[in-house]
Amino acid sequence: MPQPVPSPRTRLACLAGFLLFAVILLAVIAGLPLSAHAQAERLAPDQAFAFPGGPDGPIEAGVWLPAPPADGAPSPLIVISHGNGGWYRGHPDTARALADAGFVVAALTHPGDNFRDQSRSTQLTMRAPQLSRLIDYMTRDWSGPVAIDPTRIGAFGFSAGGFTVTSAIGGVSDALAIRDHCTAHPDFFACRLLAMQGIDASTWRPEARDDRIRAAVIAAPALGFSFTDASLASVHIPVQLWQAAGDEILPAPFNVEPIRDRLGARPEYHRVEDAMHYDFLTPCSAGMAAELPDLCRSAPGFDRAAFHHDLNAQVVRFFEETLK
């Protein structure tokens, strides 16, 4: 019996919901060779736990650990915010590269916007306070084998996580600007997601600045146009900003450019020629590419693995220069 063909609406919801989760777990389903399994194991977090999330209840998280410093000095902390429908293991190669360079790296699964639960996936202003509660836990209550220096904290965010980090460093998002933008561009990916669930203006709490974050890496941020000029102008910490030149999900000039051009301090800006939105995700195996062609597809000739080698090196270098 022929199988029913999913509607575009259903396909969009499924893609958003399983975006980053599928990148990691389908590596096993696809039947990777032993060497790839060993690589996946090397990239796995050193700890997984839940921390108190205030009104959100326990929040899932993971930590990648550096080697303990020989002098016993505390290490800087990097927190990671994933994209829409993801989880804390969404950027394991970047997390491991940072840990190998001496950083404690902590990532969370955002409640209400993850592969299990998408009930609040468009309430993006709830995310930055969750990231701050992760910082609270790591600097006050976490009892890992490496001490953390609370004066040296950085943040990394991709896509919706880029919106999260921009909010956490001082960006204030205007819900009315999002409404007007989606009225003008209803076919954009973000606007189609918003059309399915909408924004609850009564819970839109855009002010979430966390001054403990001293440096930030923002990759392919969502809804950059929605941040007010005054709020971005107030941001003076070092920022490394990444743009996929061929971003088909969060297209130019609405997402990266408003942040790049309005920050109070000029960011370190990287425009990756021929890259598409999902190229910021972990490189796909052949099996994963067969299972998730939309997620794993890159432009002809673009080498995602080579790009990640450069991306991770540049992210490590940036945080070393600004935090260490």
mmCIF file with all atom_site columns, N, CA, C and O in Angstrom, residues 46-95:
data_model
loop_
_atom_site.group_PDB
_atom_site.id
_atom_site.type_symbol
_atom_site.label_atom_id
_atom_site.label_alt_id
_atom_site.label_comp_id
_atom_site.label_asym_id
_atom_site.label_entity_id
_atom_site.label_seq_id
_atom_site.pdbx_PDB_ins_code
_atom_site.Cartn_x
_atom_site.Cartn_y
_atom_site.Cartn_z
_atom_site.occupancy
_atom_site.B_iso_or_equiv
_atom_site.pdbx_formal_charge
_atom_site.auth_seq_id
_atom_site.auth_comp_id
_atom_site.auth_asym_id
_atom_site.auth_atom_id
_atom_site.pdbx_PDB_model_num
ATOM 1   N N  . ASP A 1 46 ? 31.547 14.553 28.717 1.00 0.00 ? 46 ASP A N  1
ATOM 2   C CA . ASP A 1 46 ? 32.138 13.812 29.829 1.00 0.00 ? 46 ASP A CA 1
ATOM 3   C C  . ASP A 1 46 ? 31.155 13.637 30.974 1.00 0.00 ? 46 ASP A C  1
ATOM 4   O O  . ASP A 1 46 ? 31.302 12.706 31.774 1.00 0.00 ? 46 ASP A O  1
ATOM 5   N N  . GLN A 1 47 ? 30.178 14.502 31.071 1.00 0.00 ? 47 GLN A N  1
ATOM 6   C CA . GLN A 1 47 ? 29.141 14.400 32.096 1.00 0.00 ? 47 GLN A CA 1
ATOM 7   C C  . GLN A 1 47 ? 27.799 14.759 31.478 1.00 0.00 ? 47 GLN A C  1
ATOM 8   O O  . GLN A 1 47 ? 27.723 15.620 30.595 1.00 0.00 ? 47 GLN A O  1
ATOM 9   N N  . ALA A 1 48 ? 26.747 14.112 31.940 1.00 0.00 ? 48 ALA A N  1
ATOM 10  C CA . ALA A 1 48 ? 25.382 14.471 31.576 1.00 0.00 ? 48 ALA A CA 1
ATOM 11  C C  . ALA A 1 48 ? 24.559 14.500 32.856 1.00 0.00 ? 48 ALA A C  1
ATOM 12  O O  . ALA A 1 48 ? 24.702 13.618 33.713 1.00 0.00 ? 48 ALA A O  1
ATOM 13  N N  . PHE A 1 49 ? 23.725 15.506 33.020 1.00 0.00 ? 49 PHE A N  1
ATOM 14  C CA . PHE A 1 49 ? 22.994 15.673 34.274 1.00 0.00 ? 49 PHE A CA 1
ATOM 15  C C  . PHE A 1 49 ? 21.819 16.602 34.044 1.00 0.00 ? 49 PHE A C  1
ATOM 16  O O  . PHE A 1 49 ? 21.628 17.144 32.938 1.00 0.00 ? 49 PHE A O  1
ATOM 17  N N  . ALA A 1 50 ? 21.030 16.836 35.063 1.00 0.00 ? 50 ALA A N  1
ATOM 18  C CA . ALA A 1 50 ? 19.972 17.843 35.046 1.00 0.00 ? 50 ALA A CA 1
ATOM 19  C C  . ALA A 1 50 ? 20.252 18.829 36.174 1.00 0.00 ? 50 ALA A C  1
ATOM 20  O O  . ALA A 1 50 ? 20.677 18.445 37.259 1.00 0.00 ? 50 ALA A O  1
ATOM 21  N N  . PHE A 1 51 ? 20.031 20.104 35.891 1.00 0.00 ? 51 PHE A N  1
ATOM 22  C CA . PHE A 1 51 ? 20.239 21.123 36.911 1.00 0.00 ? 51 PHE A CA 1
ATOM 23  C C  . PHE A 1 51 ? 18.921 21.855 37.159 1.00 0.00 ? 51 PHE A C  1
ATOM 24  O O  . PHE A 1 51 ? 18.026 21.853 36.306 1.00 0.00 ? 51 PHE A O  1
ATOM 25  N N  . PRO A 1 52 ? 18.768 22.502 38.307 1.00 0.00 ? 52 PRO A N  1
ATOM 26  C CA . PRO A 1 52 ? 17.515 23.189 38.628 1.00 0.00 ? 52 PRO A CA 1
ATOM 27  C C  . PRO A 1 52 ? 17.264 24.347 37.649 1.00 0.00 ? 52 PRO A C  1
ATOM 28  O O  . PRO A 1 52 ? 18.103 25.223 37.491 1.00 0.00 ? 52 PRO A O  1
ATOM 29  N N  . GLY A 1 53 ? 16.102 24.312 37.010 1.00 0.00 ? 53 GLY A N  1
ATOM 30  C CA . GLY A 1 53 ? 15.791 25.320 36.012 1.00 0.00 ? 53 GLY A CA 1
ATOM 31  C C  . GLY A 1 53 ? 14.741 26.314 36.425 1.00 0.00 ? 53 GLY A C  1
ATOM 32  O O  . GLY A 1 53 ? 14.111 26.941 35.571 1.00 0.00 ? 53 GLY A O  1
ATOM 33  N N  . GLY A 1 54 ? 14.545 26.471 37.737 1.00 0.00 ? 54 GLY A N  1
ATOM 34  C CA . GLY A 1 54 ? 13.555 27.437 38.202 1.00 0.00 ? 54 GLY A CA 1
ATOM 35  C C  . GLY A 1 54 ? 12.170 27.075 37.717 1.00 0.00 ? 54 GLY A C  1
ATOM 36  O O  . GLY A 1 54 ? 11.732 25.930 37.869 1.00 0.00 ? 54 GLY A O  1
ATOM 37  N N  . PRO A 1 55 ? 11.459 28.003 37.079 1.00 0.00 ? 55 PRO A N  1
ATOM 38  C CA . PRO A 1 55 ? 10.098 27.715 36.619 1.00 0.00 ? 55 PRO A CA 1
ATOM 39  C C  . PRO A 1 55 ? 10.019 26.639 35.550 1.00 0.00 ? 55 PRO A C  1
ATOM 40  O O  . PRO A 1 55 ? 8.951  26.095 35.299 1.00 0.00 ? 55 PRO A O  1
ATOM 41  N N  . ASP A 1 56 ? 11.151 26.329 34.904 1.00 0.00 ? 56 ASP A N  1
ATOM 42  C CA . ASP A 1 56 ? 11.162 25.295 33.871 1.00 0.00 ? 56 ASP A CA 1
ATOM 43  C C  . ASP A 1 56 ? 11.400 23.899 34.425 1.00 0.00 ? 56 ASP A C  1
ATOM 44  O O  . ASP A 1 56 ? 11.394 22.921 33.672 1.00 0.00 ? 56 ASP A O  1
ATOM 45  N N  . GLY A 1 57 ? 11.640 23.781 35.739 1.00 0.00 ? 57 GLY A N  1
ATOM 46  C CA . GLY A 1 57 ? 11.946 22.472 36.304 1.00 0.00 ? 57 GLY A CA 1
ATOM 47  C C  . GLY A 1 57 ? 13.364 22.050 35.961 1.00 0.00 ? 57 GLY A C  1
ATOM 48  O O  . GLY A 1 57 ? 14.175 22.850 35.485 1.00 0.00 ? 57 GLY A O  1
ATOM 49  N N  . PRO A 1 58 ? 13.707 20.787 36.173 1.00 0.00 ? 58 PRO A N  1
ATOM 50  C CA . PRO A 1 58 ? 15.058 20.319 35.853 1.00 0.00 ? 58 PRO A CA 1
ATOM 51  C C  . PRO A 1 58 ? 15.359 20.476 34.364 1.00 0.00 ? 58 PRO A C  1
ATOM 52  O O  . PRO A 1 58 ? 14.509 20.191 33.517 1.00 0.00 ? 58 PRO A O  1
ATOM 53  N N  . ILE A 1 59 ? 16.562 20.940 34.055 1.00 0.00 ? 59 ILE A N  1
ATOM 54  C CA . ILE A 1 59 ? 16.996 21.141 32.681 1.00 0.00 ? 59 ILE A CA 1
ATOM 55  C C  . ILE A 1 59 ? 18.154 20.203 32.381 1.00 0.00 ? 59 ILE A C  1
ATOM 56  O O  . ILE A 1 59 ? 19.124 20.128 33.136 1.00 0.00 ? 59 ILE A O  1
ATOM 57  N N  . GLU A 1 60 ? 18.053 19.499 31.266 1.00 0.00 ? 60 GLU A N  1
ATOM 58  C CA . GLU A 1 60 ? 19.088 18.564 30.837 1.00 0.00 ? 60 GLU A CA 1
ATOM 59  C C  . GLU A 1 60 ? 20.316 19.319 30.340 1.00 0.00 ? 60 GLU A C  1
ATOM 60  O O  . GLU A 1 60 ? 20.197 20.343 29.661 1.00 0.00 ? 60 GLU A O  1
ATOM 61  N N  . ALA A 1 61 ? 21.501 18.796 30.670 1.00 0.00 ? 61 ALA A N  1
ATOM 62  C CA . ALA A 1 61 ? 22.732 19.458 30.257 1.00 0.00 ? 61 ALA A CA 1
ATOM 63  C C  . ALA A 1 61 ? 23.868 18.448 30.154 1.00 0.00 ? 61 ALA A C  1
ATOM 64  O O  . ALA A 1 61 ? 23.768 17.319 30.643 1.00 0.00 ? 61 ALA A O  1
ATOM 65  N N  . GLY A 1 62 ? 24.932 18.875 29.521 1.00 0.00 ? 62 GLY A N  1
ATOM 66  C CA . GLY A 1 62 ? 26.139 18.074 29.436 1.00 0.00 ? 62 GLY A CA 1
ATOM 67  C C  . GLY A 1 62 ? 27.359 18.959 29.537 1.00 0.00 ? 62 GLY A C  1
ATOM 68  O O  . GLY A 1 62 ? 27.300 20.160 29.256 1.00 0.00 ? 62 GLY A O  1
ATOM 69  N N  . VAL A 1 63 ? 28.468 18.360 29.955 1.00 0.00 ? 63 VAL A N  1
ATOM 70  C CA . VAL A 1 63 ? 29.724 19.095 30.140 1.00 0.00 ? 63 VAL A CA 1
ATOM 71  C C  . VAL A 1 63 ? 30.855 18.342 29.445 1.00 0.00 ? 63 VAL A C  1
ATOM 72  O O  . VAL A 1 63 ? 30.980 17.118 29.585 1.00 0.00 ? 63 VAL A O  1
ATOM 73  N N  . TRP A 1 64 ? 31.674 19.103 28.714 1.00 0.00 ? 64 TRP A N  1
ATOM 74  C CA . TRP A 1 64 ? 32.916 18.600 28.135 1.00 0.00 ? 64 TRP A CA 1
ATOM 75  C C  . TRP A 1 64 ? 34.065 19.189 28.944 1.00 0.00 ? 64 TRP A C  1
ATOM 76  O O  . TRP A 1 64 ? 34.127 20.404 29.168 1.00 0.00 ? 64 TRP A O  1
ATOM 77  N N  . LEU A 1 65 ? 34.967 18.338 29.388 1.00 0.00 ? 65 LEU A N  1
ATOM 78  C CA . LEU A 1 65 ? 35.981 18.755 30.354 1.00 0.00 ? 65 LEU A CA 1
ATOM 79  C C  . LEU A 1 65 ? 37.370 18.867 29.736 1.00 0.00 ? 65 LEU A C  1
ATOM 80  O O  . LEU A 1 65 ? 37.784 18.012 28.943 1.00 0.00 ? 65 LEU A O  1
ATOM 81  N N  . PRO A 1 66 ? 38.123 19.879 30.129 1.00 0.00 ? 66 PRO A N  1
ATOM 82  C CA . PRO A 1 66 ? 39.532 19.947 29.748 1.00 0.00 ? 66 PRO A CA 1
ATOM 83  C C  . PRO A 1 66 ? 40.370 19.108 30.706 1.00 0.00 ? 66 PRO A C  1
ATOM 84  O O  . PRO A 1 66 ? 39.887 18.664 31.756 1.00 0.00 ? 66 PRO A O  1
ATOM 85  N N  . ALA A 1 67 ? 41.620 18.930 30.350 1.00 0.00 ? 67 ALA A N  1
ATOM 86  C CA . ALA A 1 67 ? 42.540 18.335 31.310 1.00 0.00 ? 67 ALA A CA 1
ATOM 87  C C  . ALA A 1 67 ? 42.725 19.317 32.470 1.00 0.00 ? 67 ALA A C  1
ATOM 88  O O  . ALA A 1 67 ? 42.784 20.529 32.248 1.00 0.00 ? 67 ALA A O  1
ATOM 89  N N  . PRO A 1 68 ? 42.787 18.830 33.699 1.00 0.00 ? 68 PRO A N  1
ATOM 90  C CA . PRO A 1 68 ? 42.977 19.754 34.835 1.00 0.00 ? 68 PRO A CA 1
ATOM 91  C C  . PRO A 1 68 ? 44.266 20.555 34.663 1.00 0.00 ? 68 PRO A C  1
ATOM 92  O O  . PRO A 1 68 ? 45.318 19.988 34.367 1.00 0.00 ? 68 PRO A O  1
ATOM 93  N N  . PRO A 1 69 ? 44.223 21.869 34.809 1.00 0.00 ? 69 PRO A N  1
ATOM 94  C CA . PRO A 1 69 ? 45.435 22.679 34.678 1.00 0.00 ? 69 PRO A CA 1
ATOM 95  C C  . PRO A 1 69 ? 46.504 22.231 35.678 1.00 0.00 ? 69 PRO A C  1
ATOM 96  O O  . PRO A 1 69 ? 46.198 21.910 36.835 1.00 0.00 ? 69 PRO A O  1
ATOM 97  N N  . ALA A 1 70 ? 47.737 22.210 35.222 1.00 0.00 ? 70 ALA A N  1
ATOM 98  C CA . ALA A 1 70 ? 48.826 21.743 36.082 1.00 0.00 ? 70 ALA A CA 1
ATOM 99  C C  . ALA A 1 70 ? 48.979 22.593 37.328 1.00 0.00 ? 70 ALA A C  1
ATOM 100 O O  . ALA A 1 70 ? 49.361 22.097 38.394 1.00 0.00 ? 70 ALA A O  1
ATOM 101 N N  . ASP A 1 71 ? 48.667 23.876 37.223 1.00 0.00 ? 71 ASP A N  1
ATOM 102 C CA . ASP A 1 71 ? 48.818 24.767 38.372 1.00 0.00 ? 71 ASP A CA 1
ATOM 103 C C  . ASP A 1 71 ? 47.550 24.855 39.229 1.00 0.00 ? 71 ASP A C  1
ATOM 104 O O  . ASP A 1 71 ? 47.509 25.608 40.201 1.00 0.00 ? 71 ASP A O  1
ATOM 105 N N  . GLY A 1 72 ? 46.509 24.107 38.824 1.00 0.00 ? 72 GLY A N  1
ATOM 106 C CA . GLY A 1 72 ? 45.269 24.113 39.593 1.00 0.00 ? 72 GLY A CA 1
ATOM 107 C C  . GLY A 1 72 ? 44.428 25.353 39.419 1.00 0.00 ? 72 GLY A C  1
ATOM 108 O O  . GLY A 1 72 ? 43.426 25.536 40.128 1.00 0.00 ? 72 GLY A O  1
ATOM 109 N N  . ALA A 1 73 ? 44.811 26.221 38.506 1.00 0.00 ? 73 ALA A N  1
ATOM 110 C CA . ALA A 1 73 ? 44.066 27.466 38.298 1.00 0.00 ? 73 ALA A CA 1
ATOM 111 C C  . ALA A 1 73 ? 42.686 27.163 37.717 1.00 0.00 ? 73 ALA A C  1
ATOM 112 O O  . ALA A 1 73 ? 42.510 26.191 36.978 1.00 0.00 ? 73 ALA A O  1
ATOM 113 N N  . PRO A 1 74 ? 41.683 27.974 38.026 1.00 0.00 ? 74 PRO A N  1
ATOM 114 C CA . PRO A 1 74 ? 40.350 27.752 37.458 1.00 0.00 ? 74 PRO A CA 1
ATOM 115 C C  . PRO A 1 74 ? 40.338 27.999 35.954 1.00 0.00 ? 74 PRO A C  1
ATOM 116 O O  . PRO A 1 74 ? 41.126 28.799 35.435 1.00 0.00 ? 74 PRO A O  1
ATOM 117 N N  . SER A 1 75 ? 39.448 27.307 35.279 1.00 0.00 ? 75 SER A N  1
ATOM 118 C CA . SER A 1 75 ? 39.352 27.391 33.817 1.00 0.00 ? 75 SER A CA 1
ATOM 119 C C  . SER A 1 75 ? 38.177 28.263 33.401 1.00 0.00 ? 75 SER A C  1
ATOM 120 O O  . SER A 1 75 ? 37.183 28.375 34.114 1.00 0.00 ? 75 SER A O  1
ATOM 121 N N  . PRO A 1 76 ? 38.272 28.876 32.213 1.00 0.00 ? 76 PRO A N  1
ATOM 122 C CA . PRO A 1 76 ? 37.131 29.625 31.698 1.00 0.00 ? 76 PRO A CA 1
ATOM 123 C C  . PRO A 1 76 ? 35.993 28.684 31.291 1.00 0.00 ? 76 PRO A C  1
ATOM 124 O O  . PRO A 1 76 ? 36.207 27.500 31.017 1.00 0.00 ? 76 PRO A O  1
ATOM 125 N N  . LEU A 1 77 ? 34.785 29.223 31.253 1.00 0.00 ? 77 LEU A N  1
ATOM 126 C CA . LEU A 1 77 ? 33.581 28.462 30.944 1.00 0.00 ? 77 LEU A CA 1
ATOM 127 C C  . LEU A 1 77 ? 32.962 28.974 29.644 1.00 0.00 ? 77 LEU A C  1
ATOM 128 O O  . LEU A 1 77 ? 32.842 30.180 29.445 1.00 0.00 ? 77 LEU A O  1
ATOM 129 N N  . ILE A 1 78 ? 32.556 28.039 28.774 1.00 0.00 ? 78 ILE A N  1
ATOM 130 C CA . ILE A 1 78 ? 31.780 28.363 27.577 1.00 0.00 ? 78 ILE A CA 1
ATOM 131 C C  . ILE A 1 78 ? 30.434 27.650 27.684 1.00 0.00 ? 78 ILE A C  1
ATOM 132 O O  . ILE A 1 78 ? 30.385 26.439 27.930 1.00 0.00 ? 78 ILE A O  1
ATOM 133 N N  . VAL A 1 79 ? 29.339 28.384 27.501 1.00 0.00 ? 79 VAL A N  1
ATOM 134 C CA . VAL A 1 79 ? 28.014 27.773 27.481 1.00 0.00 ? 79 VAL A CA 1
ATOM 135 C C  . VAL A 1 79 ? 27.495 27.787 26.046 1.00 0.00 ? 79 VAL A C  1
ATOM 136 O O  . VAL A 1 79 ? 27.779 28.708 25.274 1.00 0.00 ? 79 VAL A O  1
ATOM 137 N N  . ILE A 1 80 ? 26.724 26.756 25.686 1.00 0.00 ? 80 ILE A N  1
ATOM 138 C CA . ILE A 1 80 ? 26.266 26.572 24.314 1.00 0.00 ? 80 ILE A CA 1
ATOM 139 C C  . ILE A 1 80 ? 24.742 26.492 24.278 1.00 0.00 ? 80 ILE A C  1
ATOM 140 O O  . ILE A 1 80 ? 24.127 25.756 25.055 1.00 0.00 ? 80 ILE A O  1
ATOM 141 N N  . SER A 1 81 ? 24.157 27.230 23.327 1.00 0.00 ? 81 SER A N  1
ATOM 142 C CA . SER A 1 81 ? 22.715 27.206 23.083 1.00 0.00 ? 81 SER A CA 1
ATOM 143 C C  . SER A 1 81 ? 22.453 26.654 21.680 1.00 0.00 ? 81 SER A C  1
ATOM 144 O O  . SER A 1 81 ? 22.950 27.192 20.682 1.00 0.00 ? 81 SER A O  1
ATOM 145 N N  . HIS A 1 82 ? 21.658 25.597 21.604 1.00 0.00 ? 82 HIS A N  1
ATOM 146 C CA . HIS A 1 82 ? 21.383 24.913 20.337 1.00 0.00 ? 82 HIS A CA 1
ATOM 147 C C  . HIS A 1 82 ? 20.292 25.615 19.532 1.00 0.00 ? 82 HIS A C  1
ATOM 148 O O  . HIS A 1 82 ? 19.603 26.518 20.013 1.00 0.00 ? 82 HIS A O  1
ATOM 149 N N  . GLY A 1 83 ? 20.083 25.150 18.306 1.00 0.00 ? 83 GLY A N  1
ATOM 150 C CA . GLY A 1 83 ? 19.033 25.670 17.448 1.00 0.00 ? 83 GLY A CA 1
ATOM 151 C C  . GLY A 1 83 ? 17.671 25.094 17.770 1.00 0.00 ? 83 GLY A C  1
ATOM 152 O O  . GLY A 1 83 ? 17.513 24.236 18.649 1.00 0.00 ? 83 GLY A O  1
ATOM 153 N N  . ASN A 1 84 ? 16.677 25.563 17.027 1.00 0.00 ? 84 ASN A N  1
ATOM 154 C CA . ASN A 1 84 ? 15.299 25.130 17.238 1.00 0.00 ? 84 ASN A CA 1
ATOM 155 C C  . ASN A 1 84 ? 15.167 23.610 17.133 1.00 0.00 ? 84 ASN A C  1
ATOM 156 O O  . ASN A 1 84 ? 15.671 22.980 16.215 1.00 0.00 ? 84 ASN A O  1
ATOM 157 N N  . GLY A 1 85 ? 14.495 23.017 18.130 1.00 0.00 ? 85 GLY A N  1
ATOM 158 C CA . GLY A 1 85 ? 14.246 21.585 18.117 1.00 0.00 ? 85 GLY A CA 1
ATOM 159 C C  . GLY A 1 85 ? 15.461 20.721 18.383 1.00 0.00 ? 85 GLY A C  1
ATOM 160 O O  . GLY A 1 85 ? 15.447 19.523 18.091 1.00 0.00 ? 85 GLY A O  1
ATOM 161 N N  . GLY A 1 86 ? 16.523 21.281 18.956 1.00 0.00 ? 86 GLY A N  1
ATOM 162 C CA . GLY A 1 86 ? 17.744 20.514 19.168 1.00 0.00 ? 86 GLY A CA 1
ATOM 163 C C  . GLY A 1 86 ? 17.876 19.957 20.565 1.00 0.00 ? 86 GLY A C  1
ATOM 164 O O  . GLY A 1 86 ? 16.886 19.692 21.250 1.00 0.00 ? 86 GLY A O  1
ATOM 165 N N  . TRP A 1 87 ? 19.111 19.790 21.006 1.00 0.00 ? 87 TRP A N  1
ATOM 166 C CA . TRP A 1 87 ? 19.392 19.329 22.363 1.00 0.00 ? 87 TRP A CA 1
ATOM 167 C C  . TRP A 1 87 ? 20.829 19.664 22.707 1.00 0.00 ? 87 TRP A C  1
ATOM 168 O O  . TRP A 1 87 ? 21.557 20.240 21.898 1.00 0.00 ? 87 TRP A O  1
ATOM 169 N N  . TYR A 1 88 ? 21.249 19.266 23.922 1.00 0.00 ? 88 TYR A N  1
ATOM 170 C CA . TYR A 1 88 ? 22.554 19.714 24.412 1.00 0.00 ? 88 TYR A CA 1
ATOM 171 C C  . TYR A 1 88 ? 23.725 19.107 23.652 1.00 0.00 ? 88 TYR A C  1
ATOM 172 O O  . TYR A 1 88 ? 24.844 19.630 23.717 1.00 0.00 ? 88 TYR A O  1
ATOM 173 N N  . ARG A 1 89 ? 23.492 18.031 22.899 1.00 0.00 ? 89 ARG A N  1
ATOM 174 C CA . ARG A 1 89 ? 24.577 17.402 22.155 1.00 0.00 ? 89 ARG A CA 1
ATOM 175 C C  . ARG A 1 89 ? 24.581 17.820 20.690 1.00 0.00 ? 89 ARG A C  1
ATOM 176 O O  . ARG A 1 89 ? 25.007 17.089 19.812 1.00 0.00 ? 89 ARG A O  1
ATOM 177 N N  . GLY A 1 90 ? 24.136 19.024 20.422 1.00 0.00 ? 90 GLY A N  1
ATOM 178 C CA . GLY A 1 90 ? 24.015 19.474 19.044 1.00 0.00 ? 90 GLY A CA 1
ATOM 179 C C  . GLY A 1 90 ? 25.306 19.920 18.382 1.00 0.00 ? 90 GLY A C  1
ATOM 180 O O  . GLY A 1 90 ? 25.393 19.937 17.162 1.00 0.00 ? 90 GLY A O  1
ATOM 181 N N  . HIS A 1 91 ? 26.327 20.317 19.160 1.00 0.00 ? 91 HIS A N  1
ATOM 182 C CA . HIS A 1 91 ? 27.584 20.823 18.595 1.00 0.00 ? 91 HIS A CA 1
ATOM 183 C C  . HIS A 1 91 ? 28.775 20.137 19.276 1.00 0.00 ? 91 HIS A C  1
ATOM 184 O O  . HIS A 1 91 ? 29.650 20.804 19.849 1.00 0.00 ? 91 HIS A O  1
ATOM 185 N N  . PRO A 1 92 ? 28.850 18.817 19.205 1.00 0.00 ? 92 PRO A N  1
ATOM 186 C CA . PRO A 1 92 ? 29.872 18.115 19.981 1.00 0.00 ? 92 PRO A CA 1
ATOM 187 C C  . PRO A 1 92 ? 31.293 18.347 19.495 1.00 0.00 ? 92 PRO A C  1
ATOM 188 O O  . PRO A 1 92 ? 32.228 18.325 20.291 1.00 0.00 ? 92 PRO A O  1
ATOM 189 N N  . ASP A 1 93 ? 31.481 18.557 18.189 1.00 0.00 ? 93 ASP A N  1
ATOM 190 C CA . ASP A 1 93 ? 32.843 18.771 17.702 1.00 0.00 ? 93 ASP A CA 1
ATOM 191 C C  . ASP A 1 93 ? 33.399 20.110 18.187 1.00 0.00 ? 93 ASP A C  1
ATOM 192 O O  . ASP A 1 93 ? 34.562 20.204 18.590 1.00 0.00 ? 93 ASP A O  1
ATOM 193 N N  . THR A 1 94 ? 32.548 21.129 18.195 1.00 0.00 ? 94 THR A N  1
ATOM 194 C CA . THR A 1 94 ? 32.982 22.433 18.701 1.00 0.00 ? 94 THR A CA 1
ATOM 195 C C  . THR A 1 94 ? 33.223 22.376 20.203 1.00 0.00 ? 94 THR A C  1
ATOM 196 O O  . THR A 1 94 ? 34.207 22.929 20.713 1.00 0.00 ? 94 THR A O  1
ATOM 197 N N  . ALA A 1 95 ? 32.337 21.690 20.917 1.00 0.00 ? 95 ALA A N  1
ATOM 198 C CA . ALA A 1 95 ? 32.502 21.558 22.361 1.00 0.00 ? 95 ALA A CA 1
ATOM 199 C C  . ALA A 1 95 ? 33.796 20.829 22.704 1.00 0.00 ? 95 ALA A C  1
ATOM 200 O O  . ALA A 1 95 ? 34.552 21.248 23.602 1.00 0.00 ? 95 ALA A O  1
#
